[in-house]
Coordinates of N, CA and C in Angstrom, one line a residue:
M1 N 128.6 246.6 186.0 CA 129.0 247.5 186.8 C 127.6 248.2 187.0
D2 N 126.9 248.5 186.4 CA 125.2 249.5 186.8 C 124.4 248.3 187.6
D3 N 124.9 247.1 187.5 CA 124.2 246.5 188.8 C 124.4 246.5 190.5
I4 N 126.1 246.7 190.0 CA 126.2 246.9 191.4 C 125.8 248.3 192.1
Y5 N 125.8 249.3 191.1 CA 125.3 251.0 191.5 C 124.1 251.0 191.8
E6 N 123.0 250.3 191.3 CA 121.8 250.4 191.1 C 121.6 249.4 193.0
A7 N 122.2 248.7 193.0 CA 122.0 247.6 194.2 C 122.4 248.4 195.4
I8 N 123.6 249.3 195.5 CA 124.2 250.0 196.4 C 123.1 251.4 196.5
A9 N 122.3 251.7 195.5 CA 121.4 252.6 195.7 C 120.0 251.9 196.6
R10 N 119.7 250.8 196.5 CA 118.5 250.2 196.9 C 119.0 249.8 198.2
L11 N 120.3 249.2 198.7 CA 120.5 248.7 199.6 C 120.6 250.0 200.7
R12 N 120.8 251.1 200.2 CA 120.8 252.3 201.1 C 119.7 253.0 201.6
R13 N 118.4 252.9 200.3 CA 117.4 252.9 200.8 C 116.7 252.6 201.7
Q14 N 116.9 250.8 201.6 CA 116.4 250.1 202.3 C 116.9 249.7 203.9
G15 N 118.0 250.7 203.9 CA 118.8 250.5 205.3 C 119.8 249.1 205.3
E16 N 120.1 248.5 204.5 CA 120.8 247.4 204.7 C 121.9 247.8 204.1
K17 N 123.2 246.8 204.8 CA 124.7 246.8 204.9 C 125.1 246.0 203.8
A18 N 126.5 246.4 203.3 CA 127.1 246.0 202.7 C 128.3 246.3 202.5
V19 N 129.5 245.6 201.7 CA 130.7 246.4 201.6 C 131.0 246.1 200.0
L20 N 131.7 247.6 199.7 CA 132.0 247.4 198.2 C 133.7 247.2 198.4
A21 N 134.2 246.2 197.3 CA 135.6 245.8 197.4 C 135.9 246.2 196.0
T22 N 137.1 247.2 195.9 CA 137.4 247.8 194.6 C 138.9 247.3 194.2
I23 N 139.2 247.0 193.1 CA 140.7 246.7 192.9 C 141.4 248.3 192.5
V24 N 142.2 248.3 193.6 CA 142.8 250.0 193.3 C 144.2 249.7 192.8
S25 N 145.0 249.2 192.7 CA 146.0 248.6 192.1 C 146.7 247.2 191.8
T26 N 147.3 247.4 191.1 CA 147.9 245.6 190.7 C 149.2 245.8 190.1
R27 N 150.3 244.8 190.2 CA 151.4 244.8 190.0 C 151.8 243.4 189.6
G28 N 151.8 243.3 188.0 CA 152.5 241.8 187.8 C 151.4 241.5 187.1
S29 N 151.1 240.0 187.2 CA 149.9 239.0 186.9 C 149.3 239.5 187.9
A30 N 147.6 239.6 187.2 CA 146.6 239.6 188.4 C 145.5 239.5 187.7
P31 N 144.2 238.7 188.5 CA 143.3 238.1 187.8 C 142.4 239.4 187.1
R32 N 142.4 240.4 187.8 CA 141.0 241.1 187.2 C 142.0 242.8 187.3
K33 N 141.7 243.5 186.1 CA 142.1 244.9 186.4 C 141.6 245.8 187.4
E34 N 142.2 247.0 187.4 CA 142.3 247.9 188.4 C 140.6 248.5 188.0
S35 N 139.7 248.8 189.1 CA 138.7 249.4 189.1 C 137.5 248.3 189.3
S36 N 138.0 247.0 188.8 CA 136.7 246.0 189.5 C 136.4 245.9 190.6
K37 N 135.1 245.9 190.5 CA 134.2 245.8 191.9 C 133.9 244.6 192.4
M38 N 133.3 244.4 193.4 CA 132.5 243.1 194.1 C 131.6 243.9 195.1
L39 N 130.5 243.2 195.2 CA 129.6 243.9 196.4 C 129.3 242.8 196.9
V40 N 129.5 242.5 198.7 CA 129.2 242.0 199.5 C 128.3 242.5 200.1
L41 N 126.9 241.3 200.4 CA 125.8 241.8 201.0 C 125.8 241.3 202.3
A42 N 125.2 241.8 203.4 CA 125.1 241.0 204.7 C 124.5 239.8 204.7
N43 N 123.8 239.3 203.6 CA 123.4 238.0 203.6 C 124.3 237.0 203.3
G44 N 125.5 237.4 202.5 CA 126.5 236.8 202.2 C 126.4 236.7 200.8
K45 N 125.7 237.1 199.9 CA 125.3 237.1 198.6 C 126.7 238.3 197.9
I46 N 126.8 238.0 196.6 CA 127.8 238.7 196.1 C 127.5 239.2 194.8
I47 N 127.7 240.4 194.6 CA 127.2 241.1 193.1 C 128.5 241.3 192.2
G48 N 129.0 241.4 191.1 CA 130.2 241.5 190.7 C 131.4 240.4 191.2
T49 N 132.6 240.7 190.2 CA 133.7 240.2 190.9 C 134.9 240.9 190.5
I50 N 136.0 239.9 191.5 CA 137.2 241.3 191.3 C 137.9 240.0 191.0
G51 N 137.9 238.8 190.5 CA 138.7 237.9 189.8 C 138.5 236.8 190.1
G52 N 137.4 236.2 191.3 CA 137.4 234.8 191.7 C 138.3 234.2 192.1
G53 N 138.2 233.2 192.2 CA 139.4 232.4 193.0 C 139.8 232.7 194.3
A54 N 140.8 232.4 195.1 CA 141.2 232.3 196.2 C 141.5 234.0 196.5
I55 N 141.8 234.8 195.5 CA 142.2 236.3 196.3 C 140.7 236.8 196.1
E56 N 139.5 236.5 195.5 CA 138.2 237.0 195.6 C 137.6 236.4 197.0
H57 N 137.8 235.0 197.4 CA 137.4 234.5 198.9 C 138.0 235.1 199.8
Q58 N 139.4 236.0 199.5 CA 140.1 236.2 200.7 C 139.4 237.6 201.1
A59 N 139.0 238.5 199.8 CA 138.7 239.8 200.1 C 137.1 239.4 200.6
Y60 N 136.3 238.8 200.5 CA 135.1 238.3 200.7 C 134.7 238.1 202.1
K61 N 136.2 237.1 202.4 CA 135.8 237.1 203.9 C 136.0 238.1 204.6
E62 N 137.0 239.1 204.2 CA 137.5 240.5 204.9 C 136.2 241.4 205.0
A63 N 135.6 241.3 203.8 CA 134.4 242.1 203.8 C 133.4 241.8 204.6
L64 N 133.0 240.5 204.9 CA 132.0 239.9 205.7 C 132.6 240.5 207.3
K65 N 133.9 240.7 207.7 CA 134.2 241.4 209.0 C 133.8 242.6 209.2
L66 N 133.9 243.3 208.3 CA 133.6 244.9 208.1 C 132.4 245.7 207.9
I67 N 131.6 244.5 207.7 CA 129.9 244.8 207.3 C 129.5 245.5 208.3
E68 N 129.4 245.1 209.5 CA 128.8 246.1 210.8 C 129.1 247.3 211.2
G69 N 130.4 247.4 211.0 CA 131.2 248.6 211.2 C 130.9 249.6 210.2
N70 N 131.9 250.7 210.1 CA 132.2 252.0 209.5 C 133.5 252.1 209.0
E71 N 134.5 251.2 209.3 CA 135.9 251.4 209.2 C 136.2 251.1 207.4
S72 N 136.8 251.6 206.9 CA 137.0 251.1 205.8 C 138.5 250.5 205.5
K73 N 139.0 249.7 204.6 CA 140.0 249.1 205.0 C 140.8 248.9 203.4
L74 N 142.2 249.1 203.1 CA 142.6 248.9 202.1 C 143.9 247.3 202.5
A75 N 143.2 246.5 201.6 CA 143.9 245.2 201.8 C 144.9 244.6 200.5
H76 N 146.1 244.4 201.1 CA 147.3 243.8 199.9 C 147.4 242.4 200.0
Y77 N 147.1 241.6 198.9 CA 147.3 240.5 198.3 C 148.6 240.3 197.7
E78 N 149.6 239.5 198.4 CA 150.4 239.0 197.1 C 150.3 237.6 196.6
L79 N 150.6 237.7 195.2 CA 150.4 236.7 194.5 C 151.2 235.4 194.3
T80 N 152.6 235.8 195.0 CA 153.7 235.4 194.9 C 154.4 234.1 195.8
N81 N 154.2 235.2 197.3 CA 155.0 234.1 198.3 C 154.2 232.7 198.5
D82 N 155.0 232.1 199.5 CA 154.3 230.6 200.1 C 152.9 230.7 200.3
D83 N 152.6 231.8 201.1 CA 151.2 231.6 201.4 C 150.1 231.5 200.8
A84 N 150.6 232.5 199.7 CA 149.9 232.5 198.4 C 149.6 231.2 197.5
S85 N 150.8 230.6 197.7 CA 150.9 229.2 197.0 C 149.6 228.4 197.6
K86 N 149.9 228.4 198.6 CA 149.1 227.5 199.6 C 147.6 227.9 199.3
E87 N 147.4 229.0 199.1 CA 146.0 229.5 199.1 C 145.4 229.4 197.4
G88 N 146.4 229.2 196.6 CA 146.0 228.8 195.1 C 146.0 230.3 194.5
M89 N 146.7 231.0 195.2 CA 146.9 232.4 194.2 C 148.6 232.4 193.8
T90 N 148.4 231.8 192.5 CA 149.5 232.0 191.7 C 149.6 232.5 190.5
C91 N 149.0 233.6 190.4 CA 149.1 234.7 189.2 C 150.4 235.2 189.1
G92 N 151.2 235.3 189.9 CA 152.6 236.0 190.3 C 152.7 237.1 190.4
G93 N 151.4 238.5 191.0 CA 151.5 239.6 191.0 C 151.1 240.2 192.5
T94 N 150.6 241.2 192.7 CA 150.1 241.6 193.9 C 149.0 242.6 193.4
V95 N 147.8 242.6 194.5 CA 146.9 243.2 194.1 C 146.3 244.3 195.6
D96 N 146.1 245.4 195.4 CA 145.5 245.8 196.5 C 143.9 246.2 196.1
V97 N 143.3 245.5 197.2 CA 142.1 245.6 197.2 C 141.2 246.9 198.2
F98 N 140.4 247.9 197.9 CA 140.0 248.7 199.2 C 138.4 248.1 199.2
L99 N 137.8 248.0 200.5 CA 137.2 247.2 201.3 C 136.1 248.8 201.7
E100 N 135.2 248.9 201.3 CA 134.3 250.1 201.5 C 132.9 249.8 202.5
P101 N 132.5 250.1 203.8 CA 131.2 249.8 204.2 C 130.2 250.7 203.3
I102 N 128.9 250.2 202.9 CA 128.1 251.0 202.4 C 127.2 251.2 203.3
K103 N 127.2 252.7 204.1 CA 126.3 253.1 205.0 C 124.8 253.3 204.3
P104 N 123.4 252.5 205.1 CA 122.2 253.3 204.9 C 122.2 254.5 204.7
L105 N 121.2 255.1 204.0 CA 120.7 256.4 203.8 C 120.0 256.8 205.5
P106 N 120.6 257.7 206.2 CA 119.8 258.4 207.1 C 118.2 258.8 206.8
T107 N 117.2 258.5 207.5 CA 116.0 259.0 207.4 C 115.2 259.3 208.0
L108 N 114.9 260.7 207.5 CA 114.0 261.9 209.1 C 112.8 261.7 208.6
I109 N 111.9 261.2 209.8 CA 110.5 260.7 209.5 C 109.7 261.9 210.3
I110 N 109.2 262.6 209.9 CA 108.3 263.6 210.8 C 107.3 263.4 210.7
F111 N 106.1 263.3 211.7 CA 104.6 263.3 212.3 C 104.1 264.8 212.4
G112 N 103.4 265.2 211.7 CA 102.9 266.5 211.6 C 103.5 267.6 210.9
G113 N 102.4 268.2 210.1 CA 103.3 269.2 208.9 C 103.4 270.6 209.6
G114 N 103.0 270.9 210.8 CA 103.1 272.4 211.3 C 104.5 272.9 211.2
H115 N 104.6 274.2 211.8 CA 105.7 275.4 211.7 C 106.9 274.4 212.2
I116 N 107.4 273.4 213.4 CA 108.3 273.0 213.9 C 108.6 272.4 212.7
S117 N 107.8 271.3 212.0 CA 108.1 270.7 210.8 C 108.6 270.9 209.7
F118 N 108.1 272.5 208.9 CA 108.7 273.2 208.3 C 110.3 273.7 208.2
F119 N 110.6 274.2 209.2 CA 111.9 274.1 209.5 C 112.7 273.3 209.7
L120 N 112.3 272.2 210.2 CA 112.7 270.7 210.5 C 113.3 270.1 209.2
A121 N 112.5 269.9 208.6 CA 112.5 269.7 207.1 C 113.5 270.5 206.4
R122 N 113.8 271.4 206.2 CA 114.9 272.1 205.7 C 116.1 271.9 206.4
I123 N 116.1 271.8 207.6 CA 117.3 271.4 208.2 C 117.9 270.2 208.0
G124 N 117.0 269.3 208.0 CA 117.2 267.7 207.7 C 117.8 267.3 206.5
K125 N 117.2 267.9 205.4 CA 118.0 268.3 203.9 C 119.5 268.8 204.0
M126 N 119.6 269.9 204.7 CA 120.9 270.6 204.9 C 121.9 269.6 205.1
V127 N 121.7 268.3 206.1 CA 122.6 267.5 207.0 C 122.5 266.4 206.5
D128 N 122.0 266.0 205.4 CA 122.1 265.0 204.4 C 121.1 263.5 204.7
F129 N 119.7 264.2 205.6 CA 118.8 263.1 205.2 C 117.9 263.1 204.3
Q130 N 116.9 261.7 204.4 CA 115.9 261.8 203.2 C 114.7 262.4 204.3
V131 N 114.1 262.9 204.1 CA 112.9 263.6 204.9 C 111.5 263.1 204.2
T132 N 110.9 262.6 205.2 CA 109.5 262.0 204.8 C 108.6 262.8 205.8
I133 N 107.3 263.8 205.4 CA 106.4 264.4 206.4 C 105.2 263.5 206.0
I134 N 104.6 263.5 207.4 CA 103.6 262.6 207.3 C 102.3 263.7 208.2
D135 N 101.2 263.8 207.5 CA 100.2 264.6 208.1 C 98.7 264.1 207.6
D136 N 97.9 264.0 208.6 CA 96.8 263.5 207.8 C 95.6 264.4 207.1
R137 N 96.0 265.7 207.2 CA 95.5 266.9 206.5 C 96.8 267.0 205.2
P138 N 96.0 267.0 204.3 CA 96.7 267.4 202.6 C 96.9 268.9 202.5
E139 N 96.7 269.9 203.3 CA 97.0 270.8 203.2 C 98.6 271.1 204.0
F140 N 98.6 270.4 204.9 CA 100.1 270.4 205.6 C 101.0 269.5 205.2
A141 N 100.6 268.4 204.4 CA 101.4 267.5 203.6 C 101.6 267.5 202.6
N142 N 102.2 268.4 201.6 CA 102.3 268.2 200.3 C 103.5 269.0 199.7
A143 N 103.9 268.5 198.8 CA 105.1 268.9 198.0 C 105.4 270.4 197.8
E144 N 104.2 271.1 197.9 CA 104.3 272.8 197.7 C 104.6 273.4 199.2
R145 N 104.0 272.7 199.8 CA 104.6 273.4 201.3 C 106.3 272.5 201.9
F146 N 106.4 271.5 201.3 CA 107.7 271.0 201.7 C 108.3 270.6 200.6
P147 N 108.7 271.4 199.9 CA 109.5 271.3 199.0 C 111.0 270.6 199.0
E148 N 111.4 270.5 200.0 CA 113.1 270.2 200.5 C 112.3 268.5 200.6
A149 N 111.3 267.8 201.1 CA 111.1 266.5 201.3 C 111.1 265.7 200.3
D150 N 111.6 264.4 200.5 CA 111.7 263.3 199.7 C 110.3 262.8 199.2
E151 N 109.4 262.7 200.2 CA 108.1 262.4 200.5 C 107.2 262.9 201.5
T152 N 106.2 263.5 201.1 CA 105.3 263.9 201.9 C 103.7 262.9 201.8
I153 N 103.4 262.4 203.1 CA 102.2 261.6 203.0 C 101.1 262.1 203.8
A154 N 99.7 261.9 202.9 CA 98.6 262.9 203.6 C 97.7 261.4 203.7
E155 N 97.9 260.9 204.8 CA 97.0 259.8 205.2 C 96.8 259.7 207.0
D156 N 95.9 259.2 207.0 CA 95.6 258.6 208.6 C 96.7 258.0 209.0
I157 N 97.5 258.4 210.5 CA 98.5 257.8 210.8 C 98.7 256.2 210.6
A158 N 97.5 255.6 211.4 CA 97.0 253.9 211.3 C 97.3 253.3 209.9
S159 N 97.2 254.1 208.6 CA 97.3 253.6 207.3 C 98.7 253.6 207.0
V160 N 99.6 254.3 208.1 CA 100.9 254.7 207.3 C 102.1 254.0 207.6
T161 N 101.8 253.9 209.3 CA 103.1 253.4 209.8 C 103.3 251.9 209.6
G162 N 102.4 251.1 209.1 CA 103.0 249.9 208.5 C 103.8 249.3 207.4
R163 N 103.7 250.3 206.8 CA 104.3 250.2 205.5 C 105.9 251.2 205.3
L164 N 106.1 251.7 206.7 CA 107.3 252.5 206.5 C 108.6 252.1 206.6
G165 N 108.7 250.8 207.0 CA 110.0 250.1 206.9 C 110.7 250.5 207.6
I166 N 110.6 251.0 208.9 CA 111.7 251.2 210.2 C 112.8 250.5 210.4
N167 N 114.1 251.3 210.1 CA 115.4 250.4 210.6 C 116.7 251.2 211.4
S168 N 117.4 250.7 211.5 CA 118.5 251.5 212.3 C 118.7 252.6 212.1
S169 N 118.4 253.3 211.2 CA 118.7 254.0 209.9 C 117.6 255.4 210.2
S170 N 116.7 255.1 210.6 CA 115.4 255.9 210.7 C 115.3 256.6 212.2
Y171 N 114.8 258.0 211.8 CA 115.1 258.9 213.3 C 113.4 259.3 213.0
I172 N 112.7 259.3 214.1 CA 111.4 259.5 214.0 C 111.2 260.9 215.2
V173 N 110.6 262.1 214.5 CA 110.1 263.2 215.1 C 108.5 263.2 215.2
I174 N 108.2 263.2 216.5 CA 106.5 263.4 216.6 C 106.4 265.0 217.4
V175 N 105.8 265.5 216.0 CA 105.0 266.9 216.7 C 103.8 267.0 215.8
T176 N 103.0 265.9 216.2 CA 101.5 266.5 215.5 C 100.6 267.7 216.1
R177 N 99.8 267.8 216.0 CA 98.8 268.9 216.4 C 98.0 268.3 217.3
G178 N 98.3 267.7 218.1 CA 97.2 267.0 219.4 C 98.1 266.0 220.4
H179 N 97.7 266.0 221.5 CA 98.3 264.8 222.4 C 97.8 263.3 221.9
Q180 N 96.7 263.3 221.4 CA 96.0 261.8 221.3 C 96.9 261.5 219.8
K181 N 97.0 262.3 219.2 CA 98.0 261.5 217.8 C 99.3 261.3 218.0
D182 N 99.9 262.5 219.0 CA 101.1 262.4 219.4 C 101.2 260.3 220.0
S183 N 100.3 260.4 220.9 CA 100.4 259.1 221.8 C 100.1 258.2 220.5
Q184 N 99.5 258.3 219.6 CA 99.4 257.0 218.6 C 100.3 256.9 217.7
V185 N 101.0 257.8 217.3 CA 102.2 257.6 217.1 C 103.3 257.0 217.7
L186 N 103.5 257.4 219.1 CA 104.5 257.1 220.2 C 104.4 255.6 220.6
Q187 N 103.0 255.1 220.5 CA 102.9 253.5 220.8 C 103.2 253.0 219.8
W188 N 103.2 252.9 218.6 CA 103.9 252.4 217.3 C 105.5 252.8 217.4
A189 N 106.4 254.1 217.4 CA 107.5 254.3 217.2 C 108.5 253.5 218.1
A190 N 107.4 253.7 219.6 CA 108.5 252.8 220.8 C 108.8 251.5 220.4
T191 N 108.0 250.9 219.4 CA 108.4 249.4 219.6 C 109.3 249.0 218.2
T192 N 109.6 250.4 217.4 CA 110.2 250.2 216.2 C 112.0 250.3 216.6
P193 N 113.2 249.6 215.4 CA 114.3 249.8 215.7 C 114.8 251.1 215.4
A194 N 114.0 251.7 215.4 CA 114.6 253.3 214.9 C 115.8 253.8 215.9
A195 N 116.8 254.3 215.1 CA 117.6 255.0 215.9 C 117.4 255.8 216.9
Y196 N 116.5 256.9 216.5 CA 116.0 257.7 217.5 C 114.3 257.9 217.4
V197 N 113.9 258.1 218.5 CA 112.4 258.5 219.0 C 112.1 259.7 219.6
G198 N 111.7 260.6 219.0 CA 111.5 261.6 219.8 C 110.2 262.6 219.7
M199 N 109.6 263.0 221.0 CA 108.4 263.6 221.1 C 108.2 264.6 221.7
I200 N 107.7 265.8 221.2 CA 107.5 267.2 221.6 C 106.2 267.0 222.5
G201 N 106.6 268.2 223.8 CA 105.6 268.0 224.9 C 106.2 268.5 226.4
S202 N 105.3 269.0 227.2 CA 105.9 269.3 228.1 C 106.1 268.2 229.3
K203 N 106.7 268.5 230.4 CA 107.2 267.0 231.1 C 105.8 266.7 231.6
R204 N 104.8 267.6 232.3 CA 103.6 266.5 232.3 C 102.8 265.9 231.6
K205 N 102.8 266.3 230.3 CA 102.0 266.0 228.9 C 102.8 264.2 228.6
I206 N 104.2 264.4 228.8 CA 104.7 263.4 228.6 C 105.0 262.3 229.8
H207 N 104.8 262.7 230.8 CA 104.4 261.8 232.0 C 103.0 261.0 231.9
V208 N 102.1 262.0 231.3 CA 101.0 261.4 231.5 C 100.8 260.3 230.1
A209 N 101.4 260.8 229.0 CA 101.5 260.0 227.7 C 102.4 258.8 227.8
F210 N 103.4 258.6 229.0 CA 104.1 257.3 229.1 C 103.3 256.4 230.2
E211 N 102.6 257.0 231.1 CA 101.9 255.7 232.0 C 100.6 255.5 231.0
F212 N 100.4 256.3 229.9 CA 99.3 255.6 229.3 C 100.1 254.4 228.4
M213 N 100.8 254.7 227.7 CA 101.6 253.6 226.8 C 102.0 252.4 227.9
K214 N 102.3 252.7 229.0 CA 102.2 251.3 229.8 C 101.6 250.5 229.7
T215 N 100.0 251.1 230.1 CA 98.8 250.3 229.8 C 98.5 249.6 228.6
K216 N 99.1 249.9 227.5 CA 99.1 249.2 226.2 C 100.2 248.3 225.8
G217 N 101.0 248.2 226.9 CA 102.0 247.3 226.8 C 103.3 247.5 226.1
I218 N 103.7 249.1 226.5 CA 104.8 249.3 226.0 C 105.8 249.3 227.4
T219 N 107.0 248.9 227.3 CA 108.1 248.7 228.5 C 108.4 250.0 228.5
Q220 N 108.9 249.8 230.0 CA 109.8 251.1 230.4 C 111.2 251.3 229.6
Q221 N 111.9 250.1 229.1 CA 112.9 249.8 228.5 C 112.6 250.6 227.2
Q222 N 111.3 250.5 226.3 CA 111.0 251.0 225.2 C 111.1 252.5 225.7
L223 N 110.3 253.1 226.4 CA 110.3 254.5 226.6 C 111.5 255.0 227.2
D224 N 112.0 254.4 227.5 CA 113.4 254.8 228.0 C 114.5 255.3 226.8
R225 N 113.9 254.8 225.7 CA 114.6 255.1 224.6 C 114.2 256.7 223.8
V226 N 113.0 256.9 224.2 CA 112.2 258.1 223.7 C 113.0 259.2 224.4
H227 N 113.2 260.6 223.2 CA 114.1 261.4 223.7 C 112.2 262.3 223.7
A228 N 112.2 262.7 225.1 CA 111.2 263.5 225.6 C 111.5 264.2 226.7
P229 N 111.2 265.5 227.1 CA 111.2 266.3 226.2 C 112.1 266.5 224.8
I230 N 111.5 266.6 223.9 CA 112.4 266.4 222.4 C 113.8 267.4 222.6
G231 N 114.7 267.1 221.8 CA 115.8 268.7 221.3 C 116.5 268.3 222.5
L232 N 117.4 269.2 221.9 CA 118.8 269.6 223.3 C 118.0 270.8 223.9
A233 N 118.9 270.8 225.1 CA 118.3 272.1 226.2 C 119.2 273.1 225.9
I234 N 118.4 274.1 224.8 CA 119.5 274.9 224.8 C 118.6 276.6 224.6
G235 N 117.6 276.2 225.5 CA 116.3 277.3 225.7 C 115.9 277.9 224.8
A236 N 115.5 276.9 223.7 CA 114.5 276.9 222.4 C 113.4 277.6 222.6
E237 N 112.7 278.8 221.6 CA 111.2 279.2 222.0 C 110.6 279.2 220.6
T238 N 111.2 279.7 219.7 CA 110.8 279.9 218.2 C 110.5 278.9 217.9
P239 N 109.7 278.4 216.8 CA 109.6 277.1 216.0 C 111.0 276.7 215.4
E240 N 111.4 278.1 214.7 CA 113.3 277.9 213.9 C 114.0 277.3 214.9
E241 N 113.9 277.8 216.4 CA 114.9 277.3 217.5 C 114.6 276.1 217.7
I242 N 113.3 275.8 218.0 CA 113.0 274.4 218.7 C 113.9 273.4 217.0
A243 N 113.3 273.6 216.1 CA 113.8 272.6 214.9 C 115.6 272.3 215.1
V244 N 116.2 274.0 215.2 CA 117.3 273.4 215.4 C 117.6 272.8 216.9
A245 N 117.1 272.8 217.8 CA 117.6 271.8 219.1 C 117.0 270.1 218.8
I246 N 116.0 270.2 217.9 CA 115.9 268.7 217.5 C 116.8 268.0 216.6
M247 N 117.2 268.7 215.7 CA 118.3 268.2 214.7 C 119.6 268.3 215.7
A248 N 119.9 269.2 216.5 CA 120.9 269.2 217.2 C 121.2 267.6 217.8
E249 N 119.9 267.3 218.6 CA 119.9 266.1 219.3 C 120.2 264.9 218.4
I250 N 119.4 264.9 217.3 CA 119.6 263.8 216.3 C 121.1 263.7 215.7
I251 N 121.4 264.7 215.6 CA 122.6 264.5 215.0 C 123.6 263.8 216.0
Q252 N 123.7 264.7 217.3 CA 124.5 264.0 218.3 C 124.1 262.6 218.6
V253 N 122.9 262.3 218.1 CA 122.6 260.4 218.5 C 123.3 259.7 217.4
R254 N 123.1 260.5 216.0 CA 123.8 259.7 215.0 C 125.2 259.4 215.5
H255 N 126.3 260.5 215.5 CA 127.8 260.8 215.9 C 127.8 259.5 217.1
Q256 N 126.9 259.5 218.1 CA 127.0 258.5 218.9 C 127.0 256.9 218.6
L257 N 126.1 256.6 218.1 CA 125.7 255.2 217.1 C 127.0 255.2 216.2
T258 N 127.7 255.7 215.7 CA 128.8 255.7 214.3 C 129.8 255.4 215.2
E259 N 130.0 256.2 216.1 CA 131.5 256.0 217.1 C 131.3 254.7 217.7
A260 N 130.0 254.0 218.3 CA 130.1 253.1 219.0 C 130.1 251.7 218.1
K261 N 130.0 251.9 216.8 CA 130.1 250.7 216.0 C 131.7 250.4 215.6

């Protein structure tokens, strides 16, 4: 059981998907007891067991169907009828298995440790994001300034991006202290599979940055994914209000992606 829980924690951190199958009820003779678990990974591997044999094979196939979605399912298996006999399920009872997709942890990666980031990190933790702060200035990226953050990285941007492990549960916010650094991050971020990429700036700054990106090989399709100007248009002016607008847009994107699956 510990192996299953450790695997779930690891998969969620890495942005990988799986389905957890749990026996929730049995009647009559069944291959395993209630609460027995099996974790089905996206690559087809399994950890744990709910009894082996045909019942486990059926649950395994059902789990693979659910692995890309967000809907859970209660599967009922009869071990006594003719169909069960054909499948080799001859224990003589019934088993209910709850199949639950394991969702990756959403990660909020904030480039820049200024005033907006200060408030955005707090709000991000309030709505269940893992938060990472990145700034090349140690005085702006440290645990004392960002106690809510899961990680603070005080390094040059170029040395950091290659090891971040961006996936479809990553949300990237670009609010550095200068246009040049914003563009440096954007050139990398636009090519990632992140669910969200947002960059702060005026319409003129964004236009100039986007034109520059094209000279670096970034396509229009990649740029169309970038939320810029960043945040929902709620008339935000202060750092606190801008942080709210950004997080509101991120939440909107997260729910749109969930509903689309």
